[in-house]
């Protein structure tokens, strides 16, 4: 892995971190009185795209660094804010974690199976 690849993987990791902040911040969006957690689906799709880009730079475990950064930020949203309770404490955070991790996990597992069958 060259220096340029490492820099680009670092940029992807920062983008995963920023994606975590944005998806957690806009998770509480409502349309009228109905909760509309569209950022959960957006997180899943964008995490898959970031994972696809990261695997072009490396086939090692470092390709999961953006996903780990996103998971870290999302897990921090579960922690209490100033001792008053969690930032997001309902089903939408679980949906965000499920979509944001399940879609990339499915993509990674199918990509590994494709690589094994092609070799």
N, CA, C and O atoms as a printed pandas DataFrame, in Angstrom:
     atom_number atom_name residue_name chain_id  residue_number  x_coord  y_coord  z_coord
0              1         N          UNK        A               1    0.854   -1.167    0.000
1              2        CA          UNK        A               1    0.000    0.000    0.000
2              3         C          UNK        A               1    0.901    1.232    0.000
3              4         O          UNK        A               1    1.753    1.393    0.874
4              5         N          UNK        A               2    0.704    2.084   -0.979
5              6        CA          UNK        A               2    1.550    3.268   -1.100
6              7         C          UNK        A               2    1.091    4.368   -0.144
7              8         O          UNK        A               2    0.050    4.256    0.504
8              9         N          UNK        A               3    1.877    5.415   -0.071
9             10        CA          UNK        A               3    1.545    6.557    0.789
10            11         C          UNK        A               3    0.237    7.201    0.332
11            12         O          UNK        A               3   -0.592    7.583    1.158
12            13         N          UNK        A               4    0.052    7.318   -0.978
13            14        CA          UNK        A               4   -1.180    7.902   -1.508
14            15         C          UNK        A               4   -2.404    7.087   -1.134
15            16         O          UNK        A               4   -3.454    7.640   -0.810
16            17         N          UNK        A               5   -2.260    5.750   -1.183
17            18        CA          UNK        A               5   -3.373    4.887   -0.788
18            19         C          UNK        A               5   -3.694    5.054    0.692
19            20         O          UNK        A               5   -4.862    5.048    1.083
20            21         N          UNK        A               6   -2.665    5.202    1.508
21            22        CA          UNK        A               6   -2.886    5.395    2.946
22            23         C          UNK        A               6   -3.583    6.719    3.226
23            24         O          UNK        A               6   -4.459    6.799    4.087
24            25         N          UNK        A               7   -3.190    7.754    2.494
25            26        CA          UNK        A               7   -3.837    9.060    2.668
26            27         C          UNK        A               7   -5.301    8.977    2.252
27            28         O          UNK        A               7   -6.176    9.496    2.945
28            29         N          UNK        A               8   -5.566    8.328    1.126
29            30        CA          UNK        A               8   -6.945    8.208    0.663
30            31         C          UNK        A               8   -7.777    7.351    1.604
31            32         O          UNK        A               8   -8.961    7.623    1.802
32            33         N          UNK        A               9   -7.177    6.320    2.186
33            34        CA          UNK        A               9   -7.893    5.524    3.179
34            35         C          UNK        A               9   -8.157    6.343    4.434
35            36         O          UNK        A               9   -9.199    6.181    5.068
36            37         N          UNK        A              10   -7.224    7.222    4.801
37            38        CA          UNK        A              10   -7.450    8.133    5.924
38            39         C          UNK        A              10   -8.582    9.102    5.649
39            40         O          UNK        A              10   -9.382    9.399    6.537
40            41         N          UNK        A              11   -8.652    9.598    4.414
41            42        CA          UNK        A              11   -9.754   10.493    4.037
42            43         C          UNK        A              11  -11.081    9.744    4.099
43            44         O          UNK        A              11  -12.084   10.301    4.545
44            45         N          UNK        A              12  -11.095    8.497    3.660
45            46        CA          UNK        A              12  -12.317    7.699    3.749
46            47         C          UNK        A              12  -12.711    7.447    5.198
47            48         O          UNK        A              12  -13.899    7.420    5.522
48            49         N          UNK        A              13  -11.727    7.264    6.073
49            50        CA          UNK        A              13  -12.019    7.067    7.491
50            51         C          UNK        A              13  -12.618    8.328    8.099
51            52         O          UNK        A              13  -13.565    8.249    8.882
52            53         N          UNK        A              14  -12.082    9.476    7.750
53            54        CA          UNK        A              14  -12.655   10.743    8.223
54            55         C          UNK        A              14  -14.064   10.915    7.673
55            56         O          UNK        A              14  -14.947   11.405    8.377
56            57         N          UNK        A              15  -14.285   10.517    6.424
57            58        CA          UNK        A              15  -15.635   10.627    5.869
58            59         C          UNK        A              15  -16.598    9.676    6.564
59            60         O          UNK        A              15  -17.773   10.006    6.719
60            61         N          UNK        A              16  -16.130    8.502    6.986
61            62        CA          UNK        A              16  -16.972    7.606    7.774
62            63         C          UNK        A              16  -17.320    8.211    9.119
63            64         O          UNK        A              16  -18.443    8.063    9.602
64            65         N          UNK        A              17  -16.358    8.894    9.725
65            66        CA          UNK        A              17  -16.587    9.584   10.994
66            67         C          UNK        A              17  -17.623   10.694   10.818
67            68         O          UNK        A              17  -18.545   10.823   11.624
68            69         N          UNK        A              18  -17.469   11.494    9.763
69            70        CA          UNK        A              18  -18.419   12.582    9.498
70            71         C          UNK        A              18  -19.800   12.043    9.139
71            72         O          UNK        A              18  -20.814   12.635    9.511
72            73         N          UNK        A              19  -19.844   10.927    8.422
73            74        CA          UNK        A              19  -21.126   10.299    8.113
74            75         C          UNK        A              19  -21.829    9.869    9.390
75            76         O          UNK        A              19  -23.048    9.998    9.504
76            77         N          UNK        A              20  -21.066    9.358   10.352
77            78        CA          UNK        A              20  -21.656    8.983   11.636
78            79         C          UNK        A              20  -22.257   10.170   12.360
79            80         O          UNK        A              20  -23.336   10.067   12.943
80            81         N          UNK        A              21  -21.563   11.298   12.326
81            82        CA          UNK        A              21  -22.085   12.509   12.971
82            83         C          UNK        A              21  -23.369   12.962   12.285
83            84         O          UNK        A              21  -24.356   13.271   12.954
84            85         N          UNK        A              22  -23.360   13.003   10.968
85            86        CA          UNK        A              22  -24.537   13.481   10.236
86            87         C          UNK        A              22  -25.732   12.545   10.377
87            88         O          UNK        A              22  -26.861   13.007   10.541
88            89         N          UNK        A              23  -25.497   11.236   10.315
89            90        CA          UNK        A              23  -26.629   10.319   10.431
90            91         C          UNK        A              23  -27.211   10.322   11.834
91            92         O          UNK        A              23  -28.423   10.193   12.001
92            93         N          UNK        A              24  -26.365   10.468   12.840
93            94        CA          UNK        A              24  -26.892   10.549   14.208
94            95         C          UNK        A              24  -27.607   11.876   14.440
95            96         O          UNK        A              24  -28.606   11.925   15.157
96            97         N          UNK        A              25  -27.105   12.944   13.841
97            98        CA          UNK        A              25  -27.715   14.260   14.047
98            99         C          UNK        A              25  -29.086   14.361   13.390
99           100         O          UNK        A              25  -30.000   14.965   13.951
100          101         N          UNK        A              26  -29.233   13.777   12.214
101          102        CA          UNK        A              26  -30.499   13.891   11.494
102          103         C          UNK        A              26  -31.399   12.675   11.677
103          104         O          UNK        A              26  -32.376   12.521   10.945
104          105         N          UNK        A              27  -31.091   11.820   12.628
105          106        CA          UNK        A              27  -31.912   10.635   12.868
106          107         C          UNK        A              27  -33.274   10.989   13.450
107          108         O          UNK        A              27  -34.236   10.243   13.267
108          109         N          UNK        A              28  -33.367   12.094   14.133
109          110        CA          UNK        A              28  -34.616   12.474   14.793
110          111         C          UNK        A              28  -35.550   13.283   13.897
111          112         O          UNK        A              28  -36.474   13.924   14.397
112          113         N          UNK        A              29  -35.328   13.265   12.589
113          114        CA          UNK        A              29  -36.175   14.009   11.653
114          115         C          UNK        A              29  -37.590   13.443   11.686
115          116         O          UNK        A              29  -37.791   12.230   11.737
116          117         N          UNK        A              30  -38.562   14.344   11.657
117          118        CA          UNK        A              30  -39.973   13.950   11.645
118          119         C          UNK        A              30  -40.672   14.604   10.467
119          120         O          UNK        A              30  -40.323   15.710   10.053
120          121         N          UNK        A              31  -41.653   13.911    9.939
121          122        CA          UNK        A              31  -42.568   14.490    8.961
122          123         C          UNK        A              31  -43.905   14.585    9.675
123          124         O          UNK        A              31  -44.595   13.586    9.878
124          125         N          UNK        A              32  -44.252   15.799   10.048
125          126        CA          UNK        A              32  -45.429   15.983   10.893
126          127         C          UNK        A              32  -45.128   15.424   12.270
127          128         O          UNK        A              32  -44.169   15.836   12.922
128          129         N          UNK        A              33  -45.952   14.484   12.709
129          130        CA          UNK        A              33  -45.695   13.843   13.997
130          131         C          UNK        A              33  -45.133   12.432   13.817
131          132         O          UNK        A              33  -44.935   11.713   14.796
132          133         N          UNK        A              34  -44.877   12.039   12.578
133          134        CA          UNK        A              34  -44.387   10.699   12.277
134          135         C          UNK        A              34  -42.866   10.702   12.180
135          136         O          UNK        A              34  -42.306   11.479   11.406
136          137         N          UNK        A              35  -42.177    9.844   12.953
137          138        CA          UNK        A              35  -40.713    9.772   12.839
138          139         C          UNK        A              35  -40.311    9.211   11.473
139          140         O          UNK        A              35  -40.886    8.232   10.997
140          141         N          UNK        A              36  -39.334    9.838   10.862
141          142        CA          UNK        A              36  -38.905    9.466    9.516
142          143         C          UNK        A              36  -37.391    9.270    9.506
143          144         O          UNK        A              36  -36.660   10.170    9.092
144          145         N          UNK        A              37  -36.906    8.103    9.956
145          146        CA          UNK        A              37  -35.452    7.882   10.066
146          147         C          UNK        A              37  -34.812    7.467    8.743
147          148         O          UNK        A              37  -34.252    6.375    8.642
148          149         N          UNK        A              38  -34.888    8.319    7.742
149          150        CA          UNK        A              38  -34.322    8.019    6.428
150          151         C          UNK        A              38  -32.798    7.929    6.484
151          152         O          UNK        A              38  -32.181    7.298    5.626
152          153         N          UNK        A              39  -32.194    8.555    7.486
153          154        CA          UNK        A              39  -30.731    8.519    7.565
154          155         C          UNK        A              39  -30.210    7.117    7.857
155          156         O          UNK        A              39  -29.039    6.835    7.600
156          157         N          UNK        A              40  -31.050    6.233    8.389
157          158        CA          UNK        A              40  -30.616    4.856    8.608
158          159         C          UNK        A              40  -30.337    4.172    7.272
159          160         O          UNK        A              40  -29.326    3.487    7.119
160          161         N          UNK        A              41  -31.226    4.358    6.319
161          162        CA          UNK        A              41  -31.018    3.780    4.992
162          163         C          UNK        A              41  -29.856    4.457    4.272
163          164         O          UNK        A              41  -29.064    3.798    3.597
164          165         N          UNK        A              42  -29.763    5.765    4.420
165          166        CA          UNK        A              42  -28.652    6.505    3.808
166          167         C          UNK        A              42  -27.319    6.018    4.370
167          168         O          UNK        A              42  -26.351    5.855    3.628
168          169         N          UNK        A              43  -27.270    5.785    5.683
169          170        CA          UNK        A              43  -26.031    5.303    6.307
170          171         C          UNK        A              43  -25.627    3.950    5.749
171          172         O          UNK        A              43  -24.448    3.718    5.479
172          173         N          UNK        A              44  -26.586    3.055    5.575
173          174        CA          UNK        A              44  -26.266    1.741    5.030
174          175         C          UNK        A              44  -25.722    1.809    3.621
175          176         O          UNK        A              44  -24.723    1.164    3.301
176          177         N          UNK        A              45  -26.378    2.590    2.774
177          178        CA          UNK        A              45  -25.953    2.693    1.374
178          179         C          UNK        A              45  -24.590    3.376    1.264
179          180         O          UNK        A              45  -23.721    2.911    0.526
180          181         N          UNK        A              46  -24.400    4.470    1.989
181          182        CA          UNK        A              46  -23.125    5.194    1.901
182          183         C          UNK        A              46  -21.990    4.373    2.519
183          184         O          UNK        A              46  -20.863    4.419    2.025
184          185         N          UNK        A              47  -22.265    3.627    3.583
185          186        CA          UNK        A              47  -21.228    2.765    4.157
186          187         C          UNK        A              47  -20.803    1.682    3.168
187          188         O          UNK        A              47  -19.623    1.338    3.095
188          189         N          UNK        A              48  -21.754    1.143    2.408
189          190        CA          UNK        A              48  -21.393    0.158    1.380
190          191         C          UNK        A              48  -20.523    0.806    0.305
191          192         O          UNK        A              48  -19.537    0.217   -0.138
192          193         N          UNK        A              49  -20.887    2.014   -0.113
193          194        CA          UNK        A              49  -20.083    2.710   -1.125
194          195         C          UNK        A              49  -18.675    3.014   -0.618
195          196         O          UNK        A              49  -17.698    2.845   -1.347
196          197         N          UNK        A              50  -18.574    3.461    0.631
197          198        CA          UNK        A              50  -17.255    3.737    1.206
198          199         C          UNK        A              50  -16.441    2.449    1.310
199          200         O          UNK        A              50  -15.235    2.454    1.064
200          201         N          UNK        A              51  -17.097    1.349    1.671
201          202        CA          UNK        A              51  -16.400    0.068    1.770
202          203         C          UNK        A              51  -15.915   -0.397    0.398
203          204         O          UNK        A              51  -14.816   -0.939    0.279
204          205         N          UNK        A              52  -16.730   -0.186   -0.637
205          206        CA          UNK        A              52  -16.308   -0.533   -2.000
206          207         C          UNK        A              52  -15.070    0.261   -2.407
207          208         O          UNK        A              52  -14.131   -0.288   -2.983
208          209         N          UNK        A              53  -15.079    1.546   -2.106
209          210        CA          UNK        A              53  -13.931    2.388   -2.458
210          211         C          UNK        A              53  -12.705    1.972   -1.652
211          212         O          UNK        A              53  -11.600    1.916   -2.191
212          213         N          UNK        A              54  -12.891    1.679   -0.366
213          214        CA          UNK        A              54  -11.759    1.316    0.492
214          215         C          UNK        A              54  -11.130   -0.004    0.069
215          216         O          UNK        A              54   -9.919   -0.179    0.203
216          217         N          UNK        A              55  -11.924   -0.923   -0.434
217          218        CA          UNK        A              55  -11.330   -2.205   -0.823
218          219         C          UNK        A              55  -10.542   -2.107   -2.124
219          220         O          UNK        A              55   -9.796   -3.025   -2.463
220          221         N          UNK        A              56  -10.698   -1.011   -2.856
221          222        CA          UNK        A              56   -9.838   -0.829   -4.028
222          223         C          UNK        A              56   -8.422   -0.426   -3.622
223          224         O          UNK        A              56   -7.479   -0.618   -4.390
224          225         N          UNK        A              57   -8.268    0.130   -2.421
225          226        CA          UNK        A              57   -6.951    0.557   -1.945
226          227         C          UNK        A              57   -6.216   -0.544   -1.203
227          228         O          UNK        A              57   -4.991   -0.635   -1.282
228          229         N          UNK        A              58   -6.951   -1.384   -0.483
229          230        CA          UNK        A              58   -6.305   -2.450    0.280
230          231         C          UNK        A              58   -7.265   -3.615    0.453
231          232         O          UNK        A              58   -8.482   -3.436    0.501
232          233         N          UNK        A              59   -6.706   -4.793    0.544
233          234        CA          UNK        A              59   -7.502   -5.986    0.825
234          235         C          UNK        A              59   -7.322   -6.423    2.275
235          236         O          UNK        A              59   -7.869   -7.446    2.688
236          237         N          UNK        A              60   -6.563   -5.658    3.045
237          238        CA          UNK        A              60   -6.334   -6.007    4.446
238          239         C          UNK        A              60   -7.511   -5.542    5.296
239          240         O          UNK        A              60   -8.499   -5.017    4.782
240          241         N          UNK        A              61   -7.388   -5.742    6.580
241          242        CA          UNK        A              61   -8.452   -5.335    7.504
242          243         C          UNK        A              61   -8.598   -3.823    7.589
243          244         O          UNK        A              61   -9.593   -3.330    8.121
244          245         N          UNK        A              62   -7.628   -3.081    7.076
245          246        CA          UNK        A              62   -7.709   -1.620    7.101
246          247         C          UNK        A              62   -8.844   -1.090    6.237
247          248         O          UNK        A              62   -9.241    0.066    6.383
248          249         N          UNK        A              63   -9.366   -1.907    5.349
249          250        CA          UNK        A              63  -10.481   -1.448    4.527
250          251         C          UNK        A              63  -11.738   -1.202    5.359
251          252         O          UNK        A              63  -12.659   -0.520    4.911
252          253         N          UNK        A              64  -11.774   -1.755    6.565
253          254        CA          UNK        A              64  -12.932   -1.568    7.442
254          255         C          UNK        A              64  -12.783   -0.367    8.374
255          256         O          UNK        A              64  -13.663   -0.130    9.201
256          257         N          UNK        A              65  -11.710    0.387    8.265
257          258        CA          UNK        A              65  -11.493    1.548    9.138
258          259         C          UNK        A              65  -12.609    2.590    9.034
259          260         O          UNK        A              65  -13.022    3.109   10.070
260          261         N          UNK        A              66  -13.125    2.930    7.835
261          262        CA          UNK        A              66  -14.235    3.890    7.795
262          263         C          UNK        A              66  -15.486    3.374    8.492
263          264         O          UNK        A              66  -16.207    4.140    9.130
264          265         N          UNK        A              67  -15.741    2.083    8.369
265          266        CA          UNK        A              67  -16.907    1.492    9.026
266          267         C          UNK        A              67  -16.732    1.480   10.541
267          268         O          UNK        A              67  -17.698    1.673   11.279
268          269         N          UNK        A              68  -15.518    1.255   11.003
269          270        CA          UNK        A              68  -15.238    1.292   12.440
270          271         C          UNK        A              68  -15.401    2.709   12.971
271          272         O          UNK        A              68  -15.923    2.901   14.069
272          273         N          UNK        A              69  -14.962    3.704   12.206
273          274        CA          UNK        A              69  -15.134    5.102   12.628
274          275         C          UNK        A              69  -16.611    5.461   12.705
275          276         O          UNK        A              69  -17.033    6.136   13.644
276          277         N          UNK        A              70  -17.403    5.019   11.731
277          278        CA          UNK        A              70  -18.849    5.279   11.751
278          279         C          UNK        A              70  -19.493    4.607   12.962
279          280         O          UNK        A              70  -20.329    5.207   13.638
280          281         N          UNK        A              71  -19.103    3.364   13.234
281          282        CA          UNK        A              71  -19.667    2.636   14.370
282          283         C          UNK        A              71  -19.299    3.308   15.682
283          284         O          UNK        A              71  -20.121    3.364   16.596
284          285         N          UNK        A              72  -18.082    3.819   15.790
285          286        CA          UNK        A              72  -17.654    4.519   17.000
286          287         C          UNK        A              72  -18.537    5.732   17.263
287          288         O          UNK        A              72  -19.000    5.932   18.386
288          289         N          UNK        A              73  -18.772    6.540   16.235
289          290        CA          UNK        A              73  -19.596    7.740   16.409
290          291         C          UNK        A              73  -21.026    7.360   16.764
291          292         O          UNK        A              73  -21.637    7.987   17.630
292          293         N          UNK        A              74  -21.558    6.352   16.111
293          294        CA          UNK        A              74  -22.930    5.930   16.387
294          295         C          UNK        A              74  -23.048    5.353   17.793
295          296         O          UNK        A              74  -24.058    5.566   18.465
296          297         N          UNK        A              75  -22.040    4.635   18.239
297          298        CA          UNK        A              75  -22.060    4.116   19.607
298          299         C          UNK        A              75  -21.965    5.245   20.628
299          300         O          UNK        A              75  -22.544    5.155   21.711
300          301         N          UNK        A              76  -21.240    6.304   20.288
301          302        CA          UNK        A              76  -21.161    7.456   21.194
302          303         C          UNK        A              76  -22.519    8.147   21.338
303          304         O          UNK        A              76  -22.776    8.794   22.353
304          305         N          UNK        A              77  -23.380    8.018   20.345
305          306        CA          UNK        A              77  -24.724    8.605   20.435
306          307         C          UNK        A              77  -25.576    7.885   21.470
307          308         O          UNK        A              77  -26.595    8.416   21.911
308          309         N          UNK        A              78  -25.167    6.677   21.864
309          310        CA          UNK        A              78  -25.901    5.932   22.889
310          311         C          UNK        A              78  -25.541    6.373   24.297
311          312         O          UNK        A              78  -26.292    6.116   25.239
312          313         N          UNK        A              79  -24.407    7.029   24.451
313          314        CA          UNK        A              79  -23.947    7.406   25.785
314          315         C          UNK        A              79  -24.735    8.592   26.326
315          316         O          UNK        A              79  -25.273    9.385   25.554
316          317         N          UNK        A              80  -24.804    8.716   27.640
317          318        CA          UNK        A              80  -25.517    9.856   28.220
318          319         C          UNK        A              80  -24.831   11.183   27.915
319          320         O          UNK        A              80  -23.604   11.274   27.866
320          321         N          UNK        A              81  -25.647   12.199   27.714
321          322        CA          UNK        A              81  -25.148   13.545   27.465
322          323         C          UNK        A              81  -25.261   14.322   28.767
323          324         O          UNK        A              81  -26.368   14.590   29.234
324          325         N          UNK        A              82  -24.143   14.681   29.349
325          326        CA          UNK        A              82  -24.091   15.434   30.605
326          327         C          UNK        A              82  -24.886   14.747   31.715
327          328         O          UNK        A              82  -25.433   15.419   32.590
328          329         N          UNK        A              83  -24.955   13.416   31.686
329          330        CA          UNK        A              83  -25.635   12.666   32.734
330          331         C          UNK        A              83  -27.144   12.702   32.659
331          332         O          UNK        A              83  -27.811   12.270   33.599
332          333         N          UNK        A              84  -27.708   13.207   31.567
333          334        CA          UNK        A              84  -29.155   13.347   31.462
334          335         C          UNK        A              84  -29.820   12.253   30.649
335          336         O          UNK        A              84  -31.028   12.332   30.424
336          337         N          UNK        A              85  -29.127   11.276   30.212
337          338        CA          UNK        A              85  -29.691   10.248   29.351
338          339         C          UNK        A              85  -29.040   10.307   27.989
339          340         O          UNK        A              85  -28.298   11.237   27.674
340          341         N          UNK        A              86  -29.329    9.303   27.189
341          342        CA          UNK        A              86  -28.652    9.215   25.898
342          343         C          UNK        A              86  -29.175   10.259   24.918
343          344         O          UNK        A              86  -30.293   10.757   25.043
344          345         N          UNK        A              87  -28.339   10.570   23.951
345          346        CA          UNK        A              87  -28.695   11.533   22.916
346          347         C          UNK        A              87  -29.896   11.033   22.118
347          348         O          UNK        A              87  -30.851   11.776   21.886
348          349         N          UNK        A              88  -29.842    9.785   21.706
349          350        CA          UNK        A              88  -30.940    9.147   20.985
350          351         C          UNK        A              88  -31.228    7.851   21.726
351          352         O          UNK        A              88  -30.373    6.967   21.779
352          353         N          UNK        A              89  -32.401    7.727   22.289
353          354        CA          UNK        A              89  -32.657    6.565   23.129
354          355         C          UNK        A              89  -33.878    5.773   22.748
355          356         O          UNK        A              89  -34.603    5.310   23.629
356          357         N          UNK        A              90  -34.136    5.597   21.464
357          358        CA          UNK        A              90  -35.296    4.812   21.079
358          359         C          UNK        A              90  -34.948    3.874   19.929
359          360         O          UNK        A              90  -33.772    3.646   19.648
360          361         N          UNK        A              91  -35.945    3.340   19.276
361          362        CA          UNK        A              91  -35.777    2.323   18.250
362          363         C          UNK        A              91  -35.026    2.832   17.024
363          364         O          UNK        A              91  -34.465    2.036   16.271
364          365         N          UNK        A              92  -35.008    4.135   16.816
365          366        CA          UNK        A              92  -34.354    4.667   15.619
366          367         C          UNK        A              92  -32.843    4.456   15.654
367          368         O          UNK        A              92  -32.222    4.250   14.612
368          369         N          UNK        A              93  -32.254    4.505   16.839
369          370        CA          UNK        A              93  -30.810    4.263   16.938
370          371         C          UNK        A              93  -30.488    2.805   16.622
371          372         O          UNK        A              93  -29.484    2.517   15.969
372          373         N          UNK        A              94  -31.332    1.893   17.081
373          374        CA          UNK        A              94  -31.122    0.484   16.739
374          375         C          UNK        A              94  -31.297    0.248   15.242
375          376         O          UNK        A              94  -30.572   -0.547   14.644
376          377         N          UNK        A              95  -32.264    0.945   14.639
377          378        CA          UNK        A              95  -32.446    0.846   13.192
378          379         C          UNK        A              95  -31.223    1.392   12.459
379          380         O          UNK        A              95  -30.785    0.821   11.459
380          381         N          UNK        A              96  -30.678    2.493   12.958
381          382        CA          UNK        A              96  -29.475    3.069   12.354
382          383         C          UNK        A              96  -28.309    2.089   12.437
383          384         O          UNK        A              96  -27.589    1.898   11.457
384          385         N          UNK        A              97  -28.121    1.477   13.582
385          386        CA          UNK        A              97  -27.041    0.492   13.723
386          387         C          UNK        A              97  -27.276   -0.718   12.831
387          388         O          UNK        A              97  -26.345   -1.227   12.208
388          389         N          UNK        A              98  -28.525   -1.178   12.772
389          390        CA          UNK        A              98  -28.827   -2.354   11.955
390          391         C          UNK        A              98  -28.586   -2.080   10.475
391          392         O          UNK        A              98  -27.939   -2.877    9.796
392          393         N          UNK        A              99  -29.092   -0.975    9.978
393          394        CA          UNK        A              99  -28.907   -0.659    8.550
394          395         C          UNK        A              99  -27.460   -0.290    8.245
395          396         O          UNK        A              99  -26.903   -0.719    7.235
396          397         N          UNK        A             100  -26.861    0.498    9.112
397          398        CA          UNK        A             100  -25.502    0.968    8.862
398          399         C          UNK        A             100  -24.451   -0.115    8.959
399          400         O          UNK        A             100  -23.373    0.019    8.379
400          401         N          UNK        A             101  -24.741   -1.186    9.681
401          402        CA          UNK        A             101  -23.777   -2.281    9.794
402          403         C          UNK        A             101  -24.177   -3.520    9.003
403          404         O          UNK        A             101  -23.311   -4.241    8.507
404          405         N          UNK        A             102  -25.478   -3.776    8.879
405          406        CA          UNK        A             102  -25.918   -4.997    8.203
406          407         C          UNK        A             102  -25.672   -4.941    6.697
407          408         O          UNK        A             102  -25.216   -5.922    6.110
408          409         N          UNK        A             103  -25.965   -3.821    6.077
409          410        CA          UNK        A             103  -25.746   -3.722    4.628
410          411         C          UNK        A             103  -24.263   -3.849    4.259
411          412         O          UNK        A             103  -23.942   -4.602    3.340
412          413         N          UNK        A             104  -23.344   -3.141    4.938
413          414        CA          UNK        A             104  -21.922   -3.358    4.616
414          415         C          UNK        A             104  -21.435   -4.765    4.972
415          416         O          UNK        A             104  -20.582   -5.315    4.275
416          417         N          UNK        A             105  -21.962   -5.348    6.039
417          418        CA          UNK        A             105  -21.557   -6.708    6.400
418          419         C          UNK        A             105  -22.007   -7.705    5.333
419          420         O          UNK        A             105  -21.267   -8.623    4.979
420          421         N          UNK        A             106  -23.216   -7.517    4.830
421          422        CA          UNK        A             106  -23.704   -8.382    3.752
422          423         C          UNK        A             106  -22.852   -8.211    2.499
423          424         O          UNK        A             106  -22.493   -9.190    1.846
424          425         N          UNK        A             107  -22.534   -6.974    2.171
425          426        CA          UNK        A             107  -21.690   -6.721    0.999
426          427         C          UNK        A             107  -20.306   -7.353    1.174
427          428         O          UNK        A             107  -19.790   -7.983    0.252
428          429         N          UNK        A             108  -19.708   -7.185    2.356
429          430        CA          UNK        A             108  -18.364   -7.728    2.592
430          431         C          UNK        A             108  -18.369   -9.252    2.524
431          432         O          UNK        A             108  -17.440   -9.850    1.981
432          433         N          UNK        A             109  -19.405   -9.886    3.069
433          434        CA          UNK        A             109  -19.442  -11.349    3.040
434          435         C          UNK        A             109  -19.655  -11.867    1.623
435          436         O          UNK        A             109  -19.039  -12.857    1.228
436          437         N          UNK        A             110  -20.517  -11.212    0.858
437          438        CA          UNK        A             110  -20.710  -11.663   -0.523
438          439         C          UNK        A             110  -19.482  -11.371   -1.383
439          440         O          UNK        A             110  -19.181  -12.128   -2.305
440          441         N          UNK        A             111  -18.777  -10.288   -1.092
441          442        CA          UNK        A             111  -17.548   -9.990   -1.836
442          443         C          UNK        A             111  -16.480  -11.040   -1.547
443          444         O          UNK        A             111  -15.745  -11.446   -2.447
444          445         N          UNK        A             112  -16.396  -11.475   -0.307
445          446        CA          UNK        A             112  -15.407  -12.514    0.024
446          447         C          UNK        A             112  -15.762  -13.828   -0.650
447          448         O          UNK        A             112  -14.880  -14.542   -1.127
448          449         N          UNK        A             113  -17.059  -14.153   -0.691
449          450        CA          UNK        A             113  -17.480  -15.389   -1.358
450          451         C          UNK        A             113  -17.187  -15.302   -2.853
451          452         O          UNK        A             113  -16.727  -16.273   -3.453
452          453         N          UNK        A             114  -17.452  -14.137   -3.459
453          454        CA          UNK        A             114  -17.145  -13.949   -4.881
454          455         C          UNK        A             114  -15.653  -14.112   -5.143
455          456         O          UNK        A             114  -15.262  -14.731   -6.133
456          457         N          UNK        A             115  -14.824  -13.565   -4.271
457          458        CA          UNK        A             115  -13.369  -13.685   -4.448
458          459         C          UNK        A             115  -12.908  -15.126   -4.310
459          460         O          UNK        A             115  -12.000  -15.556   -5.021
460          461         N          UNK        A             116  -13.525  -15.878   -3.400
461          462        CA          UNK        A             116  -13.140  -17.277   -3.223
462          463         C          UNK        A             116  -13.549  -18.132   -4.413
463          464         O          UNK        A             116  -12.811  -19.028   -4.820
464          465         N          UNK        A             117  -14.722  -17.858   -4.970
465          466        CA          UNK        A             117  -15.180  -18.677   -6.091
466          467         C          UNK        A             117  -14.482  -18.316   -7.395
467          468         O          UNK        A             117  -14.398  -19.154   -8.293
468          469         N          UNK        A             118  -13.978  -17.087   -7.522
469          470        CA          UNK        A             118  -13.273  -16.694   -8.738
470          471         C          UNK        A             118  -11.840  -17.204   -8.758
471          472         O          UNK        A             118  -11.263  -17.356   -9.834
472          473         N          UNK        A             119  -11.254  -17.471   -7.602
473          474        CA          UNK        A             119   -9.861  -17.912   -7.567
474          475         C          UNK        A             119   -9.729  -19.382   -7.856
475          476         O          UNK        A             119   -8.618  -19.912   -7.865
